[in-house]
Tab-separated table of N, CA and C in Angstrom:
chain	number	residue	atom	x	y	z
Q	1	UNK	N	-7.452	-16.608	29.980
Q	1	UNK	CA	-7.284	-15.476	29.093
Q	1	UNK	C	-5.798	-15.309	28.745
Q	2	UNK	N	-5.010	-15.625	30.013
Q	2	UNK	CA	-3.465	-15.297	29.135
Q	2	UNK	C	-3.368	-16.682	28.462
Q	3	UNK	N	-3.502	-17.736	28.815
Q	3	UNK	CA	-3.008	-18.689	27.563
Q	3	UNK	C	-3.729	-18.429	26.439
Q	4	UNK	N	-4.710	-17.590	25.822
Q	4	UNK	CA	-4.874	-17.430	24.996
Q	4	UNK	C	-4.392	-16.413	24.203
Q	5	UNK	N	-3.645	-15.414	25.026
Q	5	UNK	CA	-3.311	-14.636	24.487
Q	5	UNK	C	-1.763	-15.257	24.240
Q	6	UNK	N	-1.502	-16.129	25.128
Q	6	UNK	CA	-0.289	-16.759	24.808
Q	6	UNK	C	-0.012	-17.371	23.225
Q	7	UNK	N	-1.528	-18.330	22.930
Q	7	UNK	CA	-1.398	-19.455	21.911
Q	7	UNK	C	-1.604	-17.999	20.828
Q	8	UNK	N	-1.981	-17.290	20.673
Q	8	UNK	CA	-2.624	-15.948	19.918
Q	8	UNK	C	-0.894	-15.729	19.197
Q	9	UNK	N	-0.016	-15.123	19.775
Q	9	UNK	CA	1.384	-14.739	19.906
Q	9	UNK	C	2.125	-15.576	19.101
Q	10	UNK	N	2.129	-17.079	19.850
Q	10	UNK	CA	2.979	-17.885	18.990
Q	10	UNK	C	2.394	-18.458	17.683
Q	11	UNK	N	1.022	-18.230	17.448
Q	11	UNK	CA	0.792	-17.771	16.037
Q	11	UNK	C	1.193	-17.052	15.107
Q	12	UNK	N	1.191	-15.760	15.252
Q	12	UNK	CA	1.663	-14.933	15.244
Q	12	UNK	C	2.579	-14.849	14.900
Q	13	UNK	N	3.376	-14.918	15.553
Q	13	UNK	CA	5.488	-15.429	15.064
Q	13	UNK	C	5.300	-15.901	14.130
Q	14	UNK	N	4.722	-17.514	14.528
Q	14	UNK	CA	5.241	-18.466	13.782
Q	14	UNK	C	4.836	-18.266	12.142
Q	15	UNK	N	3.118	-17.543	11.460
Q	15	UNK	CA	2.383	-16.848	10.706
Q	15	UNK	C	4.177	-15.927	9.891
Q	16	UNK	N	4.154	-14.811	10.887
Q	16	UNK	CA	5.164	-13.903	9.983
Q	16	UNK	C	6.691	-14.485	10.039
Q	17	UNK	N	6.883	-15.443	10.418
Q	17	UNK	CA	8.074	-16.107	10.357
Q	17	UNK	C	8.277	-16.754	8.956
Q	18	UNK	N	6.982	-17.507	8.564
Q	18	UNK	CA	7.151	-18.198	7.205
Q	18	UNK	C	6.597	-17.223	6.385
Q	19	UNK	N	6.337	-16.228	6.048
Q	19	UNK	CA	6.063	-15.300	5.277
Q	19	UNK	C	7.074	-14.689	4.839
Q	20	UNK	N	7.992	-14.502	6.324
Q	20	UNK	CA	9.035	-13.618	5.482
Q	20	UNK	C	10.060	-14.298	4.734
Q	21	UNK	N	10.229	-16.142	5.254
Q	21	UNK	CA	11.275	-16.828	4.774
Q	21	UNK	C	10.532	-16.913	3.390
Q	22	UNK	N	9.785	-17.033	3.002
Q	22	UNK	CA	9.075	-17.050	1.846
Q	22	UNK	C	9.209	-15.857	0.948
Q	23	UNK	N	9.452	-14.741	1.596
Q	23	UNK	CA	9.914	-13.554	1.002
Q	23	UNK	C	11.183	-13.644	0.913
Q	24	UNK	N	12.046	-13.842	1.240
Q	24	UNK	CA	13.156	-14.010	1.202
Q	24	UNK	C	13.631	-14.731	0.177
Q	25	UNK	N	13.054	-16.085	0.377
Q	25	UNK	CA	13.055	-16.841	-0.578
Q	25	UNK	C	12.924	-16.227	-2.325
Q	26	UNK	N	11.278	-16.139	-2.408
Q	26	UNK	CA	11.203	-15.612	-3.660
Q	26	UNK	C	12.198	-14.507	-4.319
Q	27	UNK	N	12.665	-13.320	-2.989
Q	27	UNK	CA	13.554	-12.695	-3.733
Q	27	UNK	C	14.636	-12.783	-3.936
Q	28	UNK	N	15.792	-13.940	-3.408
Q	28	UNK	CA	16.567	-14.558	-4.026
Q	28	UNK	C	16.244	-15.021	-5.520
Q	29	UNK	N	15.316	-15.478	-5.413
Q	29	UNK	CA	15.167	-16.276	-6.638
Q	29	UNK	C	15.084	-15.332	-7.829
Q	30	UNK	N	13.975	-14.360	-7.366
Q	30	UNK	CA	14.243	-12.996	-8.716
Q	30	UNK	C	15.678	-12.400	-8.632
Q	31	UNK	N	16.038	-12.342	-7.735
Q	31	UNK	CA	17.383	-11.026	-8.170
Q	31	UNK	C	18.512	-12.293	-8.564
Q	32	UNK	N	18.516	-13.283	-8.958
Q	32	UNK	CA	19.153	-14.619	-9.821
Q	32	UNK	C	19.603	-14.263	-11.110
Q	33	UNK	N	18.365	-13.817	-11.534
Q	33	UNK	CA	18.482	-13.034	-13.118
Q	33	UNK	C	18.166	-11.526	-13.411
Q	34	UNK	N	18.882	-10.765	-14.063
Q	34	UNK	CA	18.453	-9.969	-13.752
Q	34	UNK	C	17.441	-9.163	-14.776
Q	35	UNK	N	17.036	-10.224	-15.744
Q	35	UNK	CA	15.731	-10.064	-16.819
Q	35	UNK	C	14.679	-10.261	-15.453
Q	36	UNK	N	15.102	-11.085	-15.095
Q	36	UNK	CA	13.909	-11.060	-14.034
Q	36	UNK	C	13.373	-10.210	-12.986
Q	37	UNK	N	15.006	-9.497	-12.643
Q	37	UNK	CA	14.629	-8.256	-11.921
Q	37	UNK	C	14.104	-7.413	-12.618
Q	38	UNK	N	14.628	-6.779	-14.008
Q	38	UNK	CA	13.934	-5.864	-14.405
Q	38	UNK	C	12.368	-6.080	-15.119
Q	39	UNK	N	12.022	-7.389	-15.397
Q	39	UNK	CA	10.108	-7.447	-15.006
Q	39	UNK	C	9.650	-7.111	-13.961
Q	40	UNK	N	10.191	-7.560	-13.034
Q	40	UNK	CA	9.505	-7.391	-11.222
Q	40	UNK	C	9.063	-5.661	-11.866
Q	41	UNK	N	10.439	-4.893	-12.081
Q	41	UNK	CA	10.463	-3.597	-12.247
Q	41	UNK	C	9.920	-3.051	-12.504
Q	42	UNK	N	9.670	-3.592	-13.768
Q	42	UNK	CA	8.412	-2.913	-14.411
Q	42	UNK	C	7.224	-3.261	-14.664
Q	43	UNK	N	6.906	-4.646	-14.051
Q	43	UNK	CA	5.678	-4.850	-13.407
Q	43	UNK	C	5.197	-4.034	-12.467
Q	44	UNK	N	5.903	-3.503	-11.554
Q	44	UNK	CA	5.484	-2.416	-10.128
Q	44	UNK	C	5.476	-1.127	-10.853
Q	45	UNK	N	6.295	-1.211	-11.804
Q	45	UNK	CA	6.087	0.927	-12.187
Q	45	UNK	C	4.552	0.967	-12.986
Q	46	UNK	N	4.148	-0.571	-13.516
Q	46	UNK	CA	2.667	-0.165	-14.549
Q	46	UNK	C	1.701	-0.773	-13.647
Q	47	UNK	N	2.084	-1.156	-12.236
Q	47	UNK	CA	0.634	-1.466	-11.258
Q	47	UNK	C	0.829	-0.172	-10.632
Q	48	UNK	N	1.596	0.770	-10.465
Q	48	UNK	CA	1.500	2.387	-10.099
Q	48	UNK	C	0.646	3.329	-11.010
Q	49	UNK	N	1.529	2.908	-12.159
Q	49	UNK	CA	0.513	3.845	-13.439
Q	49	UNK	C	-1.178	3.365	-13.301
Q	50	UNK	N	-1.671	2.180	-12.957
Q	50	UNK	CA	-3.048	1.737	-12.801
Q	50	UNK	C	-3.519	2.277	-11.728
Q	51	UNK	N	-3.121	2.213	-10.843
Q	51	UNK	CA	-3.625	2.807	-9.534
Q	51	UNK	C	-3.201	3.952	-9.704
Q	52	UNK	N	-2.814	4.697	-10.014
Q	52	UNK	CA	-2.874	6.218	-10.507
Q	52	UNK	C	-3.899	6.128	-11.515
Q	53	UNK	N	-4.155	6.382	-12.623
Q	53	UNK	CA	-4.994	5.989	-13.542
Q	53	UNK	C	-6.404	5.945	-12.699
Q	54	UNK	N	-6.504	4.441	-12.180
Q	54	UNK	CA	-7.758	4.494	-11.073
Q	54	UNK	C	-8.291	5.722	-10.165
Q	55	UNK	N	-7.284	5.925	-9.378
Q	55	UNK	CA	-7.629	7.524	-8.225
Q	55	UNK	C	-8.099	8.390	-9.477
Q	56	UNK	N	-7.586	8.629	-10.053
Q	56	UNK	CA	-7.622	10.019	-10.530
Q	56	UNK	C	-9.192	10.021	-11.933
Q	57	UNK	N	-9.709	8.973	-12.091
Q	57	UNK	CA	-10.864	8.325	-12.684
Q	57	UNK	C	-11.766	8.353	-11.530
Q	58	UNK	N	-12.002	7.786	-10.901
Q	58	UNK	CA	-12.707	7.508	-9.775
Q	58	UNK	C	-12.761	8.686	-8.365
Q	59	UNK	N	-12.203	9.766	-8.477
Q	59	UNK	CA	-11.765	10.457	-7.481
Q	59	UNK	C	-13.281	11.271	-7.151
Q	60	UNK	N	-13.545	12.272	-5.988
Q	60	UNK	CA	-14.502	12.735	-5.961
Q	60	UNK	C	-14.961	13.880	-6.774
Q	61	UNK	N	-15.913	14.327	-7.001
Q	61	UNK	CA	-16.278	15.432	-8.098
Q	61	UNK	C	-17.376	16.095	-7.050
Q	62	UNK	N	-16.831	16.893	-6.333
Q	62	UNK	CA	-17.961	17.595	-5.521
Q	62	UNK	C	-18.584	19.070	-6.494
């Protein structure tokens, strides 16, 4: 049981280790340009407006 919880762990790491270099990565690469930053930008302010939009469509009506 502990070596499994052992091999479990260094999954784990190793899983969010390349995720974040990968994050890292990509956001070097956007903040490079900064047309590119400001899409990211405003890509995230109109996936807010949707999911707002959504809740407030979909919300409960008791």
């Amino acid at each position: 049981m502990l070596l499994l919880g052992l091999v479990f762990n260094v999954i784990a790491v190793a899983s969010d280790s390349i995720w974040g270099l990968a994050a890292a990565t990509a956001r070097n690469w956007f903040a490079r340009s900064p047309q590119r930053l400001a899409l990211v930008g405003g890509a995230g302010g109109l996936a807010m407006i949707g999911l707002g939009v959504t809740v407030a469509a979909t919300g409960r009506k008791d």
